[in-house]
Short mmCIF file of C-alpha atoms and ligand atoms in Angstrom, two decimals:
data_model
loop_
_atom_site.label_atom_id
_atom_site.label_comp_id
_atom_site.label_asym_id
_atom_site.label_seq_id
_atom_site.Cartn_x
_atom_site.Cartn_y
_atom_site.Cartn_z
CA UNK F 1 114.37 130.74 90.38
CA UNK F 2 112.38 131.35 93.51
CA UNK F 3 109.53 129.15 94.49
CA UNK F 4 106.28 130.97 94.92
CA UNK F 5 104.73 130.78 98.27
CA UNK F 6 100.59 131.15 98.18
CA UNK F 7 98.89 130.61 101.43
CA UNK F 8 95.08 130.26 100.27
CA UNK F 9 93.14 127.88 99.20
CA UNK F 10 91.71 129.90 95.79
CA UNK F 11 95.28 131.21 95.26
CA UNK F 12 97.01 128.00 94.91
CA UNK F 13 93.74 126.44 92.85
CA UNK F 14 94.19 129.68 90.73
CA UNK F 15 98.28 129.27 90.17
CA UNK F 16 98.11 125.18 89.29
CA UNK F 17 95.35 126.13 86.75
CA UNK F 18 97.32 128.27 85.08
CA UNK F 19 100.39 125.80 84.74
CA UNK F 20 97.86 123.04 83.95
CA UNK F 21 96.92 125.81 81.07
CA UNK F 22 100.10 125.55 79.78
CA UNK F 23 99.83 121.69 79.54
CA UNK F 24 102.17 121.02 82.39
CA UNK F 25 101.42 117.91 84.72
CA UNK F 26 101.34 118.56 88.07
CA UNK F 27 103.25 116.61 90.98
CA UNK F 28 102.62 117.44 94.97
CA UNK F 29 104.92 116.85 97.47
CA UNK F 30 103.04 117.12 100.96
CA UNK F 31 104.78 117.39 104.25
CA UNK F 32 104.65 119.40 107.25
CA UNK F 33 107.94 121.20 106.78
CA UNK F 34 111.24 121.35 108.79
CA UNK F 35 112.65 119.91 105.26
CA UNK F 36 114.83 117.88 104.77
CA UNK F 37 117.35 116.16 102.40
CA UNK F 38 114.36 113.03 102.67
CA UNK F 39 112.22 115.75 101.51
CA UNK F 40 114.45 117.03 98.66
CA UNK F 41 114.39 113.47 97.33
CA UNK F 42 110.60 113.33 97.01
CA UNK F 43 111.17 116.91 95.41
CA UNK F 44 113.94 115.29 93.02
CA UNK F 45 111.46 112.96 92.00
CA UNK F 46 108.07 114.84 91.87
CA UNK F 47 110.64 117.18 89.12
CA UNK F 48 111.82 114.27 87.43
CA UNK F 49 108.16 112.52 87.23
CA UNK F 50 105.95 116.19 86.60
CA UNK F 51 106.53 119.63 85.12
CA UNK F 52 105.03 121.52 87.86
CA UNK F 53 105.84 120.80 91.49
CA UNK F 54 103.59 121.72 94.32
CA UNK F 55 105.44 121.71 98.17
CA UNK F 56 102.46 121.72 100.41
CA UNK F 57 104.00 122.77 104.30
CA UNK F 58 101.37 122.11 106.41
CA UNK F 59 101.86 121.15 110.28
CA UNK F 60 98.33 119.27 110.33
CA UNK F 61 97.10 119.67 113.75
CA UNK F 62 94.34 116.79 113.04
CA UNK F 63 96.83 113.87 112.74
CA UNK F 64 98.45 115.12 116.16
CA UNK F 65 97.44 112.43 119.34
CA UNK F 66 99.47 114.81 121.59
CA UNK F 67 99.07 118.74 121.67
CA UNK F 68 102.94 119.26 122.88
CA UNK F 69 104.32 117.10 119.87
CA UNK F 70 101.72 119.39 117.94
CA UNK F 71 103.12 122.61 119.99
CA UNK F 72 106.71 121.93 119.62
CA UNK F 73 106.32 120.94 115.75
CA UNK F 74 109.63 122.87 114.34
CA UNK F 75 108.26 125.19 111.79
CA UNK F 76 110.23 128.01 109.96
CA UNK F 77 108.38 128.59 106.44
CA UNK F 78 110.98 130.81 105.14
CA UNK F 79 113.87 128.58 105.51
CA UNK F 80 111.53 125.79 103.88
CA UNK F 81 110.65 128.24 100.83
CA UNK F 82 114.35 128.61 100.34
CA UNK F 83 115.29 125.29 100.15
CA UNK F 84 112.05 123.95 97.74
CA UNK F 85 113.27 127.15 96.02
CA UNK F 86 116.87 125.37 95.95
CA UNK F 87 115.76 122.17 94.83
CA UNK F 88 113.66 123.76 92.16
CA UNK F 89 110.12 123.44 92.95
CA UNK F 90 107.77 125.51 91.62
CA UNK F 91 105.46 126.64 93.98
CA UNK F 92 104.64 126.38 98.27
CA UNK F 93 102.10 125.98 99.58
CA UNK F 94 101.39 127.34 103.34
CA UNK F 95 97.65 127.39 104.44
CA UNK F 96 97.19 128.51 107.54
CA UNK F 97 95.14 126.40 110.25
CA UNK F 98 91.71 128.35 109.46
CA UNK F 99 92.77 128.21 105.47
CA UNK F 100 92.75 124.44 105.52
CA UNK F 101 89.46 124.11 108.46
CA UNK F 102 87.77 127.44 107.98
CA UNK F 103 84.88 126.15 109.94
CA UNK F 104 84.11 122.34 112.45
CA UNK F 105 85.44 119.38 110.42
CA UNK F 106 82.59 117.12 110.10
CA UNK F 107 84.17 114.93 107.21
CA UNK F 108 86.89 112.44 107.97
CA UNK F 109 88.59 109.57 105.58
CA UNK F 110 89.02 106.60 107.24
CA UNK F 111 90.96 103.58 106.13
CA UNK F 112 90.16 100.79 107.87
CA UNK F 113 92.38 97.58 108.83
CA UNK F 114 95.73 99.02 107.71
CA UNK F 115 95.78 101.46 110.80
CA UNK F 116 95.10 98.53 112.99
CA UNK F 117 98.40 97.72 114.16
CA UNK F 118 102.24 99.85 114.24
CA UNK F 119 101.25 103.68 114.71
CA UNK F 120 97.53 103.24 114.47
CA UNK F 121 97.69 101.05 117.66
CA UNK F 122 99.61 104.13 119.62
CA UNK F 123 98.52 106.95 117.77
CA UNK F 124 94.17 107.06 118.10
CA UNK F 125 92.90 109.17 115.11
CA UNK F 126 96.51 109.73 113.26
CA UNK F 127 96.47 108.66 110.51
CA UNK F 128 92.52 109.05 109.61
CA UNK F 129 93.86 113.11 110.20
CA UNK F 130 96.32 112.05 107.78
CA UNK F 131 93.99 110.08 105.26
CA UNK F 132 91.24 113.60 105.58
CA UNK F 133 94.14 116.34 104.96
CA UNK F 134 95.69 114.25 102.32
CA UNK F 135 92.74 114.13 100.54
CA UNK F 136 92.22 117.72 101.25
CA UNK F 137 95.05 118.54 99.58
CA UNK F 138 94.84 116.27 96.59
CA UNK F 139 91.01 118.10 96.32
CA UNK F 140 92.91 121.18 96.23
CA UNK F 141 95.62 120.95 94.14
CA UNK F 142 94.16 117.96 91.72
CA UNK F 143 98.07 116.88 91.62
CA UNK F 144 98.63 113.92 88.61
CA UNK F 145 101.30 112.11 90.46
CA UNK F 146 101.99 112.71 94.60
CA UNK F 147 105.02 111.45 96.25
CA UNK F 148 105.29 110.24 99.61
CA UNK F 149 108.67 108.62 101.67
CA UNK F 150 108.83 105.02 102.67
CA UNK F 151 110.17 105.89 105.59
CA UNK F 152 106.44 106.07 106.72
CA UNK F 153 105.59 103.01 105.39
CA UNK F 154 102.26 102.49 106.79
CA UNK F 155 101.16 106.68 105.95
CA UNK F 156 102.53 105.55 102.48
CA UNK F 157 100.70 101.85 102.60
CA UNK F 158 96.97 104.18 104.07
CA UNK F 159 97.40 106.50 101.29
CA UNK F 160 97.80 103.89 98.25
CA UNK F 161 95.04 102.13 99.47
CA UNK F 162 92.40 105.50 100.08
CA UNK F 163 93.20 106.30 96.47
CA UNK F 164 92.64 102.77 95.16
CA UNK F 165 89.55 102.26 97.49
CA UNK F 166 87.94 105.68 96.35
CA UNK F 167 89.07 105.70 92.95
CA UNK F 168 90.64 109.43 93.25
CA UNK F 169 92.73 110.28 89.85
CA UNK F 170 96.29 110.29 91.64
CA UNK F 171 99.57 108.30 91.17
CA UNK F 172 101.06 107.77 94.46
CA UNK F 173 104.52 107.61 94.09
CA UNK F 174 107.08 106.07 96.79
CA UNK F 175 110.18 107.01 97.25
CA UNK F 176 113.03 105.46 99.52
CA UNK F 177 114.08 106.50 102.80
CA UNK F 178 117.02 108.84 102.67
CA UNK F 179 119.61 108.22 105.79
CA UNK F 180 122.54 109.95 107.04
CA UNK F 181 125.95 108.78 106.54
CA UNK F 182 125.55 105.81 109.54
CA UNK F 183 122.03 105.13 109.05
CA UNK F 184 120.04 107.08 111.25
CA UNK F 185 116.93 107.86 108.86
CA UNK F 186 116.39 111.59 108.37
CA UNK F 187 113.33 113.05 110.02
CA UNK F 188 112.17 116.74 111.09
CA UNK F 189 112.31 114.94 114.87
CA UNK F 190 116.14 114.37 114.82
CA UNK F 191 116.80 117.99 115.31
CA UNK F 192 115.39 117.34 119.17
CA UNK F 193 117.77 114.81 120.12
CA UNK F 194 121.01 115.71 122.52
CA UNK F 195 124.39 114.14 121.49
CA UNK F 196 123.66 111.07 123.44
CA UNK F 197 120.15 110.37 122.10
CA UNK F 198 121.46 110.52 118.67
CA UNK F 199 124.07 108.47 119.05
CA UNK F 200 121.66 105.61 120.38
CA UNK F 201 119.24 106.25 117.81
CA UNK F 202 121.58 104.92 115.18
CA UNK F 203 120.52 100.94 117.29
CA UNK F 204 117.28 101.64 115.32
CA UNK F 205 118.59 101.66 111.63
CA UNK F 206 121.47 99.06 112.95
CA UNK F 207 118.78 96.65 114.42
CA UNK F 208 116.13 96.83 111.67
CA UNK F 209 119.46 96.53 108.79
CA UNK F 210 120.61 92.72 110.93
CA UNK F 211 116.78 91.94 110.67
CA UNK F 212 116.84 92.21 107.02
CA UNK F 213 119.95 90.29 106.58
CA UNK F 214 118.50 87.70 109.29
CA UNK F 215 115.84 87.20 106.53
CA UNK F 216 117.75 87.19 103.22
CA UNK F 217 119.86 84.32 104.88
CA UNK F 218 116.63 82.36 105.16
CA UNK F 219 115.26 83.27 109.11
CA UNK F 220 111.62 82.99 109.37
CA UNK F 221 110.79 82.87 112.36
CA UNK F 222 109.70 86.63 113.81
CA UNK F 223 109.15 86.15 117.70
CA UNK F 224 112.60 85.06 117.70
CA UNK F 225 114.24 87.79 115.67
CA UNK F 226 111.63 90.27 117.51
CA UNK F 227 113.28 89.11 120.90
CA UNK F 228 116.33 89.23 119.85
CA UNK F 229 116.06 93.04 118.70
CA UNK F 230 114.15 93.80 122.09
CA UNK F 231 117.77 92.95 123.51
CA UNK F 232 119.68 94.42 121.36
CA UNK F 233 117.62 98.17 122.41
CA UNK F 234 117.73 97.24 126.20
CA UNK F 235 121.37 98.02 126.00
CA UNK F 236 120.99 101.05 125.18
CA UNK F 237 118.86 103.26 128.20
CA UNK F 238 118.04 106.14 126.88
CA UNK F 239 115.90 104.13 123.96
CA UNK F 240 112.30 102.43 124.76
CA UNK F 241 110.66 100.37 122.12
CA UNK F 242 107.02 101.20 121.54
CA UNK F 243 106.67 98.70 119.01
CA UNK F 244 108.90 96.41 116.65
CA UNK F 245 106.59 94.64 114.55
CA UNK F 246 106.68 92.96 111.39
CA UNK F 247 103.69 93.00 109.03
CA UNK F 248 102.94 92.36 105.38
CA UNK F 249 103.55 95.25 103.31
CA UNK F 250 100.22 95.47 101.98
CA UNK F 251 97.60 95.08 104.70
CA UNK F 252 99.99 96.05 107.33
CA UNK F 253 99.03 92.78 109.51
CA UNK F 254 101.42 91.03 111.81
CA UNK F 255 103.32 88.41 110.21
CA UNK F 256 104.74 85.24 112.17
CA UNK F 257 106.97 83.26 109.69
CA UNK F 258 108.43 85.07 106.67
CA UNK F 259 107.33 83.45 103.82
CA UNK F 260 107.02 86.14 101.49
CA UNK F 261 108.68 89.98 101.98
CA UNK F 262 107.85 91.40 104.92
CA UNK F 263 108.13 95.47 106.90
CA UNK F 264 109.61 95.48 109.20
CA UNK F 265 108.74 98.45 111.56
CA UNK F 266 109.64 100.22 114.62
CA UNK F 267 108.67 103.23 117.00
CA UNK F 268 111.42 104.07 119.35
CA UNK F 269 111.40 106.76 121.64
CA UNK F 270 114.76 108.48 122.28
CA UNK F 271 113.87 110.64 125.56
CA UNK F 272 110.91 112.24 124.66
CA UNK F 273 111.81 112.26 121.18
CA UNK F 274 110.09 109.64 119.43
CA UNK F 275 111.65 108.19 115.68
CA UNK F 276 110.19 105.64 113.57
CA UNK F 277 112.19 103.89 110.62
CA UNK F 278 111.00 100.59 108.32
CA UNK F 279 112.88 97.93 106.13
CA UNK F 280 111.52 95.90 103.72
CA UNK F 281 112.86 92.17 104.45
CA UNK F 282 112.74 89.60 101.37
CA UNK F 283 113.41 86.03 102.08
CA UNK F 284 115.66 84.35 99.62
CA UNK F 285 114.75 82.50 96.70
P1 AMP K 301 106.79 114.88 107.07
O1 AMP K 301 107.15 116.28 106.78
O2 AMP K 301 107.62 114.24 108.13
O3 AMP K 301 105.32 114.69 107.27
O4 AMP K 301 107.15 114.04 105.77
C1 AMP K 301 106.68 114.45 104.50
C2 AMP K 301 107.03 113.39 103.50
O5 AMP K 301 108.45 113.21 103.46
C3 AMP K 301 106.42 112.02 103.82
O6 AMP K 301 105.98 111.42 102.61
C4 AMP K 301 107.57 111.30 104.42
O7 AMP K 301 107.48 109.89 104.28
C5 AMP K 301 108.74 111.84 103.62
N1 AMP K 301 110.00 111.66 104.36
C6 AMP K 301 110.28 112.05 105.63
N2 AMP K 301 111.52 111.65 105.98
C7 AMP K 301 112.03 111.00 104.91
C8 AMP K 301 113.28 110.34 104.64
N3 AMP K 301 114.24 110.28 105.55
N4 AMP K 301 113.45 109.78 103.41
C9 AMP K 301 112.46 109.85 102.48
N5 AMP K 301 111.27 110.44 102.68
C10 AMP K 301 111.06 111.01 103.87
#
């Protein structure tokens, strides 16, 4: 069956209501389209964990720190209808810019201390544009359980804590990073890469995956695996770190000796593409 596609606000409000009539729960599965097999994993799961599944596509121009990013966003709505369709969600939604901030945004979430450090520190105002049109959307479609990747651990880490913080009636639910074949994690971004990026990229997944077994065979100290990894992405030129940073998983603050499991994070730009990919490290015993 054919996912429906609804593009306004009262629409959408109007078609959950009438599944919530029926007794169904509801699960929503924001992203910003451009999907992806990462994205058909949070669909798997938002049909496994609800009756009635909710694909917000929204390109979010509030979270964007840089219009061209924002301008050269890939977006193609009716590819992404056919392939929630495939996976077998229920219903798309598509707001349009002036659907979603009809008039000047006055109201903003922010989370405070979390966004300090990894993407906060390089992205000013991301991810309180993320925090606001999250919490839009929850507003809007009053979803029981929302699903959101690991890959962006910190978004994922902002959003648990915005719905613990302000008591909203949601179940954030994480689900792991899907990767390709070698490890490269999948993201709407990869499309932009030439053969050569691409094929450096794949240091990212390699570097943060000898991190993690650094730390399971008892390493605990993080400048020294931090440097190491620095060298590791000098060898390849077409890469430049942004950051490589490891913090605790629930306040998102730098770490120095892993005593306890620890993300580890980085932003790597690949030309002017730029990827970010996370591992959880556990030290043994
Ligand atoms: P985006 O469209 O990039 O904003 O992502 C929408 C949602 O999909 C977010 O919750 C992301 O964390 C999640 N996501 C993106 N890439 C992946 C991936 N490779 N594996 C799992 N989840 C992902």
């Amino acid at each position: 069956m054919s996912a429906r596609v609804v593009h306004g606000v009262a629409e959408l409000r109007e078609a959950v209501a009438v599944a919530r009539g029926r007794g169904a729960t509801i699960g929503l599965v924001p992203t910003m389209g451009a999907l992806h097999a990462g994205h058909g994993s949070l669909i798997d799961a938002a049909r496994g964990g609800t009756d009635f599944v909710v694909v917000s596509v929204f390109v979010n121009p509030i979270q964007f720190d840089r219009k061209d990013d924002y301008e050269r966003y890939p977006q193609d709505v009716a590819t992404d209808a056919g392939f929630c369709s495939a996976r077998g969600a229920d219903l798309v939604f598509h707001p349009a810019v002036t659907d979603m901030y009809p008039h000047a945004q006055r109201a903003y979430v922010e989370v405070e201390g979390l966004t300090e450090h990894l993407c906060g520190a390089f992205r000013p105002g991301h991810f309180r544009g993320v925090a606001t049109v999250v919490l839009k959307l929850f507003n809007i479609v009053e979803p029981d359980r929302a699903y959101f990747g690991e890959k962006d651990a910190q978004q994922l880490a902002v959003i648990e804590r915005m719905v613990r913080d302000l008591n909203l009636r949601v179940e954030i639910v994480p689900v792991a990073t899907v990767r390709e074949p070698d490890g490269l994690a999948l993201s709407s971004r990869n499309r932009r890469l030439s053969a050569e990026e691409r094929r450096a990229a794949l240091a990212i997944s390699r570097v943060l995956f000898a991190v993690k077994e650094r730390v399971a065979a008892g390493a605990v100290d993080t400048a020294e695996m931090k440097s190491e990894a620095l060298k590791a992405f000098a060898r390849e030129p077409v890469l430049r770190v942004e950051y490589f940073e490891f913090v605790d998983p629930a306040e998102m603050q730098p770490v120095e000796r892993v005593t306890a499991p620890v993300r580890v994070a980085a932003a790597v730009w690949a030309g002017s593409t730029r990827l970010i990919d996370n591992v959880l490290c556990v030290p043994p015993g």
